[in-house]
Coordinates of C-alpha atoms in Angstrom, one line a residue:
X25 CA -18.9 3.8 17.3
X26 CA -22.8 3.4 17.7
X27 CA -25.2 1.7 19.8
X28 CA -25.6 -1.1 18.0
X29 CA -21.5 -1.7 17.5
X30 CA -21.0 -1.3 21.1
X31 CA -23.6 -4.2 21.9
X32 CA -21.9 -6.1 19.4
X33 CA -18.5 -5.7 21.2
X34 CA -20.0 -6.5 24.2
X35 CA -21.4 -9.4 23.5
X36 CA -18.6 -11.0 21.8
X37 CA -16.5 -9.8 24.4
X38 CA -19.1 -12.0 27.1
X39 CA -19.8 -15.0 25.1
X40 CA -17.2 -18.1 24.1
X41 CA -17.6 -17.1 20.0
X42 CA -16.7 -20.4 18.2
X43 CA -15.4 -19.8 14.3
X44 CA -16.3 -21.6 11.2
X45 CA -12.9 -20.9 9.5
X46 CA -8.9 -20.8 11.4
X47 CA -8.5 -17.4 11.5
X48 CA -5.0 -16.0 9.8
X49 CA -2.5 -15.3 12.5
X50 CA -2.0 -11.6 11.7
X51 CA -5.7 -10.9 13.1
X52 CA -4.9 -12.0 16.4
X53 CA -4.5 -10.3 19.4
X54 CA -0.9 -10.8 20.4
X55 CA -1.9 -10.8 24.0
X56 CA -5.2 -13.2 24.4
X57 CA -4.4 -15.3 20.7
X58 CA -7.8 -14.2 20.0
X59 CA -9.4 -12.3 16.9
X60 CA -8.9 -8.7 17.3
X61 CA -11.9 -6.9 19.3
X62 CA -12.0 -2.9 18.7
X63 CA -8.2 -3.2 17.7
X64 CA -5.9 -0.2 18.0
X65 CA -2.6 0.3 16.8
X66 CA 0.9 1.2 18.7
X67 CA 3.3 3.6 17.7
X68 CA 6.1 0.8 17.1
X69 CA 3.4 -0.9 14.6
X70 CA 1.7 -3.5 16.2
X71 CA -2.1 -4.4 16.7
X72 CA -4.2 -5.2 19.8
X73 CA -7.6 -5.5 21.4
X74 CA -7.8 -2.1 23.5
X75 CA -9.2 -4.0 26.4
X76 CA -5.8 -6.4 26.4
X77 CA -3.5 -3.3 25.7
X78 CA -4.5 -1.2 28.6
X79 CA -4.6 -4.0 30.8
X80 CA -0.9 -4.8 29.9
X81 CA -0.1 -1.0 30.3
X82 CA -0.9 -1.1 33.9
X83 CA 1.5 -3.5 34.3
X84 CA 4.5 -2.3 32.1
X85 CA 4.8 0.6 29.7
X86 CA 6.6 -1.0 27.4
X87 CA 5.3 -2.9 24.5
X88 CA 4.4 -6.8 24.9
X89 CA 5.4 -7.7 21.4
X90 CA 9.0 -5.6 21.1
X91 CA 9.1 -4.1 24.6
X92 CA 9.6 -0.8 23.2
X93 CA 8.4 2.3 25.6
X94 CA 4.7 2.7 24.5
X95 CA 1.6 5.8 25.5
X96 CA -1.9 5.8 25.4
X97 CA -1.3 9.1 23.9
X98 CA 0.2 8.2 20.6
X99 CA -2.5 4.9 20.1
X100 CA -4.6 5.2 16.6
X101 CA -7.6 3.5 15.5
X102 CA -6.5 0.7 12.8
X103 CA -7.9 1.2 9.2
X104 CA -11.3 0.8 8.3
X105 CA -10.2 -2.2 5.8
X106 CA -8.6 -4.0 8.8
X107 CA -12.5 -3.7 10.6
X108 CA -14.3 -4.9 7.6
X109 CA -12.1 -8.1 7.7
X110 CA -13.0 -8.6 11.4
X111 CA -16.5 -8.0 11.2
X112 CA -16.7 -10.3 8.5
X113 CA -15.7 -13.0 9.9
X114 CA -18.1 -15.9 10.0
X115 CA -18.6 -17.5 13.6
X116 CA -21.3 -20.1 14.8
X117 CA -24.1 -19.2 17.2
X118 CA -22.8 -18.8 21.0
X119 CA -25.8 -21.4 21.5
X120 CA -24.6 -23.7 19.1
X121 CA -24.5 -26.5 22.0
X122 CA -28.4 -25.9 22.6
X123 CA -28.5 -26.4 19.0
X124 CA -28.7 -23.6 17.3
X125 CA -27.5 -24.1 13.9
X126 CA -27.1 -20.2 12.4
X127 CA -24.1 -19.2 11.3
X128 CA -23.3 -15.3 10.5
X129 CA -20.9 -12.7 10.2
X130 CA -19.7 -11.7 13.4
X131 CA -20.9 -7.7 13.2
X132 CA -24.3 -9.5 13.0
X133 CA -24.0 -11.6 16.1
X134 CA -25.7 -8.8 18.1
X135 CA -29.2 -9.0 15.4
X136 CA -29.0 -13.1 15.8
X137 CA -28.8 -13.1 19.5
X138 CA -31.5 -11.7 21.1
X139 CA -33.9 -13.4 18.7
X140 CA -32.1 -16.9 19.0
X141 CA -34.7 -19.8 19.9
X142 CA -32.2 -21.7 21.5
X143 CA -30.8 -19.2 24.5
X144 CA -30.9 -20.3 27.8
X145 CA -33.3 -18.0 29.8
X146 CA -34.1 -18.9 33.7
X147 CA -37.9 -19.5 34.2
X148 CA -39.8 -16.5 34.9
X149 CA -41.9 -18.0 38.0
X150 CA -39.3 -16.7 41.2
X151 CA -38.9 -19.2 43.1
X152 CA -38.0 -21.8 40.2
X153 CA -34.5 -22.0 39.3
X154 CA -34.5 -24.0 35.8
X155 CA -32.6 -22.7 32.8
X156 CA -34.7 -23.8 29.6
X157 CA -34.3 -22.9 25.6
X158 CA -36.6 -19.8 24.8
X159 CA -38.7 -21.9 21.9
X160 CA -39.7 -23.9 25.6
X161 CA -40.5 -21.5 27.9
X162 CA -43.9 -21.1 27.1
X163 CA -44.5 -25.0 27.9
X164 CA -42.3 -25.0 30.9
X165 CA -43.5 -22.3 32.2
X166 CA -47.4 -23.4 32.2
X167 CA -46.3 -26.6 33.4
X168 CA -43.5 -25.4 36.0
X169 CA -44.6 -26.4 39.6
X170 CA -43.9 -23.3 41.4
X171 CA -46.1 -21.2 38.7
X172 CA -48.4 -19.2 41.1
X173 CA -52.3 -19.9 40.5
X174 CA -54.9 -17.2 42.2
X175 CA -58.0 -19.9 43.5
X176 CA -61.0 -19.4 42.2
X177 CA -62.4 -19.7 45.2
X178 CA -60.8 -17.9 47.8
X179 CA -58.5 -15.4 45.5
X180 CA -55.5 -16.6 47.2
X181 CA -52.4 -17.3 45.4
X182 CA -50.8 -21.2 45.9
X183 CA -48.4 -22.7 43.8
X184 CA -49.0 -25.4 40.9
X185 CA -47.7 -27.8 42.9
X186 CA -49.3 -27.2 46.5
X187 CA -52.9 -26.7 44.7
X188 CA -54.6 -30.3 45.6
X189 CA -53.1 -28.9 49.4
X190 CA -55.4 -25.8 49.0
X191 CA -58.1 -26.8 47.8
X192 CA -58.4 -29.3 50.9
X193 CA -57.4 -26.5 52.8
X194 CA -60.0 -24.0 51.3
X195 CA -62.9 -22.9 53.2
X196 CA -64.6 -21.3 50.1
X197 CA -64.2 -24.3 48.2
X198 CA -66.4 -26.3 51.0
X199 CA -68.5 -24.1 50.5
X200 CA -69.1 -24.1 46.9
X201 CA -71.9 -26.2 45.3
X202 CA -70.9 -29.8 44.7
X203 CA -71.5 -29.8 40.9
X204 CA -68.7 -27.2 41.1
X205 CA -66.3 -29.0 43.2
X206 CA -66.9 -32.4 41.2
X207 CA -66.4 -30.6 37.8
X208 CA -63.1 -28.9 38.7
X209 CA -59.9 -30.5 37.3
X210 CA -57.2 -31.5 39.3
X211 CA -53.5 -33.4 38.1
X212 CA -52.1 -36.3 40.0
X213 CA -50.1 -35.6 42.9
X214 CA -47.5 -37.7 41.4
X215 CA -47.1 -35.5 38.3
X216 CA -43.6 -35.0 39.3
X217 CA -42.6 -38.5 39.3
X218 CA -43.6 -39.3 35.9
X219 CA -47.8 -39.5 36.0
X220 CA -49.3 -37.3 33.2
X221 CA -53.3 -38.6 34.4
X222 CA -55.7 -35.2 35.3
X223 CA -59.1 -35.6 36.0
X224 CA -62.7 -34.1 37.8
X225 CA -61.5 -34.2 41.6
X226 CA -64.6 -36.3 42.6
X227 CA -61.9 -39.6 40.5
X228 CA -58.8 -37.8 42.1
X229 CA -59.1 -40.7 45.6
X230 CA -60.2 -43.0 42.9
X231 CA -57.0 -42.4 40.7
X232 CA -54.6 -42.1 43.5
X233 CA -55.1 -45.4 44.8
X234 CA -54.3 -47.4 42.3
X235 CA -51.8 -45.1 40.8
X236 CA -48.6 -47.3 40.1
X237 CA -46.7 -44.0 41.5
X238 CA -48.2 -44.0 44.9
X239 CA -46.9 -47.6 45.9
X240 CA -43.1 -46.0 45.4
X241 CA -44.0 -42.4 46.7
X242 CA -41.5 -42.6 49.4
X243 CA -38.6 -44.3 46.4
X244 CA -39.4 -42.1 43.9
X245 CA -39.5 -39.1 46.2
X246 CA -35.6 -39.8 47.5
X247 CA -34.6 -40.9 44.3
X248 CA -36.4 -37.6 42.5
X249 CA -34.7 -34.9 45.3
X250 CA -31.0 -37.6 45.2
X251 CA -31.7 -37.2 41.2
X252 CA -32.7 -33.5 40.6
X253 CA -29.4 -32.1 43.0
X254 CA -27.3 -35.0 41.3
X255 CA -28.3 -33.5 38.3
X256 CA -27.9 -30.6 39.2
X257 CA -24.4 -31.1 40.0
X258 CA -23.8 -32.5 37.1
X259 CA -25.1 -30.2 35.0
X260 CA -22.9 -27.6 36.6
X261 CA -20.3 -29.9 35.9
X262 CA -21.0 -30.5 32.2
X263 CA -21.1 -27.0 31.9
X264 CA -17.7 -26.3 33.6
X265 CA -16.7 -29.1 31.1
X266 CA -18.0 -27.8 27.8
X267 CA -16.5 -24.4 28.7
X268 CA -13.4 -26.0 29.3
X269 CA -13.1 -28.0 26.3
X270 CA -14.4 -25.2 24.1
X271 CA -11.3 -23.2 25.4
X272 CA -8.7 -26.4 24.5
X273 CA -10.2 -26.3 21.4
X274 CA -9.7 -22.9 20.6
X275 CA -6.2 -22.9 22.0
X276 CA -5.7 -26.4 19.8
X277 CA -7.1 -24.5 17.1
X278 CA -4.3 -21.6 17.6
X279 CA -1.5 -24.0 18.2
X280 CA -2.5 -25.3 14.7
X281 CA -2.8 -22.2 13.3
X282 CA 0.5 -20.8 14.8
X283 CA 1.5 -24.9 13.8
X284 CA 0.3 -23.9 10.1
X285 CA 1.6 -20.4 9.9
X286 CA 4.8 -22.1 11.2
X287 CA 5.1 -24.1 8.6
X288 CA 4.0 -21.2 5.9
X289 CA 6.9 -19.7 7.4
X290 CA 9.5 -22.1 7.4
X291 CA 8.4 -23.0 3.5
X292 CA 8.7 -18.9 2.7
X293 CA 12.2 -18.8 4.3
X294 CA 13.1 -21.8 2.3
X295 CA 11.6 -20.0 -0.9
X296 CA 13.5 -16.6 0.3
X297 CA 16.5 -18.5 0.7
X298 CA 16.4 -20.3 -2.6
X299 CA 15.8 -17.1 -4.4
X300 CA 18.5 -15.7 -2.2
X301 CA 20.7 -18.1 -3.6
X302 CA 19.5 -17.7 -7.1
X303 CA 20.4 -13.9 -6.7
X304 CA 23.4 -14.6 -6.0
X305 CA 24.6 -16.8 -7.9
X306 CA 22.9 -13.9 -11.1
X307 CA 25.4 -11.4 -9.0
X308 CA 28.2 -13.1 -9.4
X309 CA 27.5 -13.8 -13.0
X310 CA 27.1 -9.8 -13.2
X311 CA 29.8 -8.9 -11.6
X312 CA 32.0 -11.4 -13.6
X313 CA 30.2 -9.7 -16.9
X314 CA 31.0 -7.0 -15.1
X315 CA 34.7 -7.5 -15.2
X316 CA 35.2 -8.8 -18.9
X317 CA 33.6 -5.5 -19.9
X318 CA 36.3 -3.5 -17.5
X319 CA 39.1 -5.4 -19.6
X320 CA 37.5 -5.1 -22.5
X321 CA 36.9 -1.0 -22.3
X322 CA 40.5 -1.1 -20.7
X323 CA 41.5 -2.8 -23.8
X324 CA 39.7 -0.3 -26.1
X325 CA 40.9 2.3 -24.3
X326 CA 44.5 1.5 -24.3
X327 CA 44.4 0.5 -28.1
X328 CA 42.5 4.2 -29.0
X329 CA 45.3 5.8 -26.7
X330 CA 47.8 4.0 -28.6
X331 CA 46.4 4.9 -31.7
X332 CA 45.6 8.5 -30.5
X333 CA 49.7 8.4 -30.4
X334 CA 50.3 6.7 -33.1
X335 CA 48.3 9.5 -35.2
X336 CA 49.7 12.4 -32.5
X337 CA 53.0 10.9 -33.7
X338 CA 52.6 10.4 -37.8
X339 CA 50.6 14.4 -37.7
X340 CA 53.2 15.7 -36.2
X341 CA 55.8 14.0 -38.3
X342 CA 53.9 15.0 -41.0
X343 CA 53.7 18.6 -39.8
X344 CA 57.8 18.8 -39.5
X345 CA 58.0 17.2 -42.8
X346 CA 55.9 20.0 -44.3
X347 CA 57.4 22.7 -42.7
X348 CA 60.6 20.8 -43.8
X349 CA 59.6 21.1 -47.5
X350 CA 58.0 24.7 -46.9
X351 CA 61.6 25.8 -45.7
X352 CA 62.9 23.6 -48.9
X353 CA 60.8 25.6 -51.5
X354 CA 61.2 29.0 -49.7
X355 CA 65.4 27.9 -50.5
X356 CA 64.1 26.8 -53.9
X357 CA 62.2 30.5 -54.2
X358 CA 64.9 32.4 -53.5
X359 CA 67.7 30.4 -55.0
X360 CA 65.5 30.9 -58.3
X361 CA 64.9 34.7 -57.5
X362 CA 68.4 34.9 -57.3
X363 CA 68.6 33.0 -60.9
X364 CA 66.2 35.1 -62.6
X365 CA 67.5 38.2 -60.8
X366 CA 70.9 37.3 -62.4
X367 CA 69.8 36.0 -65.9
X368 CA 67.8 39.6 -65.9
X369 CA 71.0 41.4 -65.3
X370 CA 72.6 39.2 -67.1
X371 CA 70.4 40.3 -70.5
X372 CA 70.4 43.8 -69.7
X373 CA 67.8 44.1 -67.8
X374 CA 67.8 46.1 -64.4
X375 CA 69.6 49.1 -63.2
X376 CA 72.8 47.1 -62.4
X377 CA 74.0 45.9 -66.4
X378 CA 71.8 48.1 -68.2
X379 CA 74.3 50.2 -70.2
X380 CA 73.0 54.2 -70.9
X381 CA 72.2 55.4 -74.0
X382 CA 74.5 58.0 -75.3
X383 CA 73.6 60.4 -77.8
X384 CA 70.4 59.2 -78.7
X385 CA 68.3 61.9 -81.3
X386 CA 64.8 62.0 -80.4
X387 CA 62.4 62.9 -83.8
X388 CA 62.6 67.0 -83.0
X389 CA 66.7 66.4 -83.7
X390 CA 67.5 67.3 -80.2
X391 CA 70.2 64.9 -78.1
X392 CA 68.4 63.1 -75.3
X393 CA 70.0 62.6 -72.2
X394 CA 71.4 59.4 -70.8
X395 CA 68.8 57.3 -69.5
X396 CA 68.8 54.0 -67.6
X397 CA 66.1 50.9 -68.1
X398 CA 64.4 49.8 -64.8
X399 CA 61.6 47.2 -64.2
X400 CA 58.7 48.7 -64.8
X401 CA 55.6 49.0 -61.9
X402 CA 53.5 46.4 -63.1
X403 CA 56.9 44.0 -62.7
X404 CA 54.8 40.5 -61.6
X405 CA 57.3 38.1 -59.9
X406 CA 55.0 35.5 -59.9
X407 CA 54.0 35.5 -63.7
X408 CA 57.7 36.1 -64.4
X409 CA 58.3 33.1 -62.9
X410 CA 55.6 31.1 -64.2
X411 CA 56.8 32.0 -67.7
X412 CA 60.1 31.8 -67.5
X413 CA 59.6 27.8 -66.0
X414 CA 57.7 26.8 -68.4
X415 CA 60.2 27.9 -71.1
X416 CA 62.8 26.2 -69.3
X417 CA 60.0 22.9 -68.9
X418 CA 59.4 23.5 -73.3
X419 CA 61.2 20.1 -74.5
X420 CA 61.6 22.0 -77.6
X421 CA 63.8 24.0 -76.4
X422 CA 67.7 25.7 -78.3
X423 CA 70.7 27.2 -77.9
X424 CA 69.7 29.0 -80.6
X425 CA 69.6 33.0 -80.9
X426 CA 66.2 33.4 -81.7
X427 CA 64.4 31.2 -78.7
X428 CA 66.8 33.6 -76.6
X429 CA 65.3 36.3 -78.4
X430 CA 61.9 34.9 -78.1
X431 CA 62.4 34.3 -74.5
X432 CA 63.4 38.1 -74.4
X433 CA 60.3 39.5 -76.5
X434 CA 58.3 37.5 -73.8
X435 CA 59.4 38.5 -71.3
X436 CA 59.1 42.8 -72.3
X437 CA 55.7 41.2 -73.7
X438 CA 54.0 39.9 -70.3
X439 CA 55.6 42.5 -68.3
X440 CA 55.7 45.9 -69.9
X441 CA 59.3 46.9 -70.1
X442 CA 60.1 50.3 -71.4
X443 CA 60.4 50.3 -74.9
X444 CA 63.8 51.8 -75.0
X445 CA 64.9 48.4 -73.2
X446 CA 63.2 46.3 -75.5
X447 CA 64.4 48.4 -78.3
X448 CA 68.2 48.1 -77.2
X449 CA 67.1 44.2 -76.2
X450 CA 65.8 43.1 -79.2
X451 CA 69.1 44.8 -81.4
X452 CA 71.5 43.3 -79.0
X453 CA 73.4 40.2 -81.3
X454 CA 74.2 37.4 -78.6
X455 CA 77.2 35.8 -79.5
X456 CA 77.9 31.9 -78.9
X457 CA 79.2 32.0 -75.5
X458 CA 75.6 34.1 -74.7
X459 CA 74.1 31.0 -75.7
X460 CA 76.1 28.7 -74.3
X461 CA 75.6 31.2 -70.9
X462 CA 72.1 30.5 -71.3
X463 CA 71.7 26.8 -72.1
X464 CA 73.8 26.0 -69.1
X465 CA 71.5 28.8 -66.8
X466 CA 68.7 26.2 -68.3
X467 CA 70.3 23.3 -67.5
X468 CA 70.3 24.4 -64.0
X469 CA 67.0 25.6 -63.0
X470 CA 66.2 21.8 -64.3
X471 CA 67.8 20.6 -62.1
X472 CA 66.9 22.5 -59.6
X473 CA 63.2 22.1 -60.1
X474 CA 63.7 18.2 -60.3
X475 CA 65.6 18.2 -56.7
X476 CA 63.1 20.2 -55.7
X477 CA 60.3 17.8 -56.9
X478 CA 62.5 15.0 -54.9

């Protein structure tokens, strides 16, 4: 803080600051109910002047607003934003009742002051007493009664008032040349009273004479002394006064600001509570949207679980019925293995019915030796059983030697029997109960195939 800042704080902290505006509640001192002067800050969070603070802390050590335990120790200077609001506060002159009519910010109450023309200063002659403005020193003082006036005569020093005393007192002055003494200018004795005449001294007798003034000297001098001490009083009283009504009307003017601020709070608590209600009332429509979207995800959930086992249910049914009809045509497979084993055997084919050749001549002359027909490697189950289904599936088809014969041919055809076997096949003569034997095998693997297909 500079010098001019500390002035500043001084004099506001002197002088009864009046100001133009009601100043908002939260820049009052809680202590004095006065804007905040060089505010500091307590730990708990609240604001006061520093002068009010310590004070209180000689007393207590707790705070004054929450009576928490406070130290001087943990105080901090407020922020600088907080200061530019005080300082630019606009207050009226402390001389506003001489009337002084300037109104400024109150960091610029110190600049104002001590060139205000309406501050009471004390007359600078000793032994007079009289507060005046400053614009009317000058005139008081040059008038003021106990102004001190050096004679021109005998260089001694008498006052304004005693000087018509000296000058018949003066022995210089007798001495001095009559065109001197007659020129010199002297006020009426009764100046004080109310008689503004001056004049040479040789019309001073002259003048006092008949001066309205002298016949009530005695009156007017009672009454002047009886007026100037009832004044006096008075003043001192009017004064006393003004001071005191200028305090009731600042502490009217906080009652109507804590009156205001009252009401600013009652009318926020209202709003809070309204929106409090309004909250609440949206809360309970949440929570009850809330709810109706717990049963309906409950809903969803319990309908996917249900259809999680309804599919859990129909997959696995599905699964059992497909191992059911895998275990089905595995039966079918071998059953029909088993068939087409049998109808090979049954046609001479395969180590079981195929009868040896006896006595067979191969083209040298010599006798071959007995021999027996086997499937041959490149035997293909699969193909064989392709073919042979879709001869039994032929619409076309007889009981007739030669499809059996066909079939036969096919069959060494596709699958590379020895040639032996399909020589000895193809020269076997089926009789009618071979066909009959194989028309009925037909018949069979039809039926099985259409169970199967079941």
């Amino acid at each position: 803080m500079d010098e001019h800042e500390k002035d500043n704080l001084r004099l506001l902290k002197n002088l009864n600051i009046g100001y133009v505006n009601p100043v908002n509640v939260n820049l009052l001192c809680p202590i004095c109910r006065l804007p905040l002067l060089n505010p500091i800050a307590t730990p708990c969070g609240h604001t006061f002047c520093e002068e009010c603070i310590l004070s209180a802390l000689e007393i207590s050590n707790n705070c004054p607003y929450d009576r928490k335990e406070i130290k001087c120790e943990e105080f901090k200077k407020v922020d600088r934003l907080i200061l530019n609001i005080l300082n630019e506060l606009e207050i009226y002159c402390p001389n506003k009742m001489n009337g002084c009519p300037h109104i400024c910010q109150r960091q610029f109450l110190y600049e104002h002051y001590h060139h205000c023309e309406y501050e009471l200063v004390e007359c600078p002659h000793s032994l007079c007493h009289q507060k005046v403005i400053k614009k009317e020193l000058q005139e008081h003082s040059n008038q003021c009664d106990y102004k001190e006036i050096e004679c021109e005569f005998c260089k001694k020093i008498y006052l304004q008032k005693d000087k018509m005393k000296h000058i018949k007192n003066c022995e210089e002055f007798e001495k001095a040349e009559s065109s001197v003494k007659e020129d010199l200018i002297i006020e009426c004795k009764y100046k004080k009273f109310g008689c503004l005449w001056q004049d040479k001294l040789k019309l001073v007798e002259e003048h006092e004479k008949s001066c309205k003034y002298h016949q009530f000297e005695g009156f007017f001098e009672n009454v002047y002394t009886k007026n100037q001490r009832q004044l006096e009083t008075e003043n001192s009283e009017l004064k006393r006064k003004i001071y005191q009504l200028t305090d009731e009307i600042t502490e009217l003017r906080r009652e109507l600001d804590i009156y205001k601020n009252n009401n600013m709070v009652i009318q926020q608590q209202q709003a809070v509570s309204e929106s409090m209600a309004e909250l609440e009332n949206e809360v309970q429509l949440l929570k009850c949207d809330m709810q109706n979207t717990n049963l309906t995800l409950n809903d969803l959930e319990m309908r996917y679980n249900m259809m999680v086992i309804d599919e859990n249910i129909r997959l696995k049914e599905e699964i059992q019925s497909l191992r059911t009809s895998f275990q089905s045509i595995q039966f079918q497979m071998l059953s029909f293995m088993k068939y087409i084993k049998g109808t090979l055997q049954n046609n001479g084919i395969g180590p079981s019915f195929t009868k040896p050749i006896l006595n067979q001549k191969n083209n040298d002359g010599s006798n071959t030796s007995p021999s027996t027909s086997f499937l041959p490697a490149t035997y293909n189950s699969s193909k064989l059983i392709k073919s042979a289904s879709a001869n039994f599936d032929s619409p076309t088809t007889t009981s007739t030697t030669t499809s059996a014969a066909n079939t036969m041919n096919d069959l060494f055809k596709n699958y590379n029997f020895p040639t032996s076997a399909a020589t000895t096949t193809t020269s076997h003569t089926y009789s009618k109960s071979d066909v009959g034997t194989t028309t009925t095998t037909y018949d069979t693997i039809r039926r099985e195939r259409r169970f199967s297909k079941i």
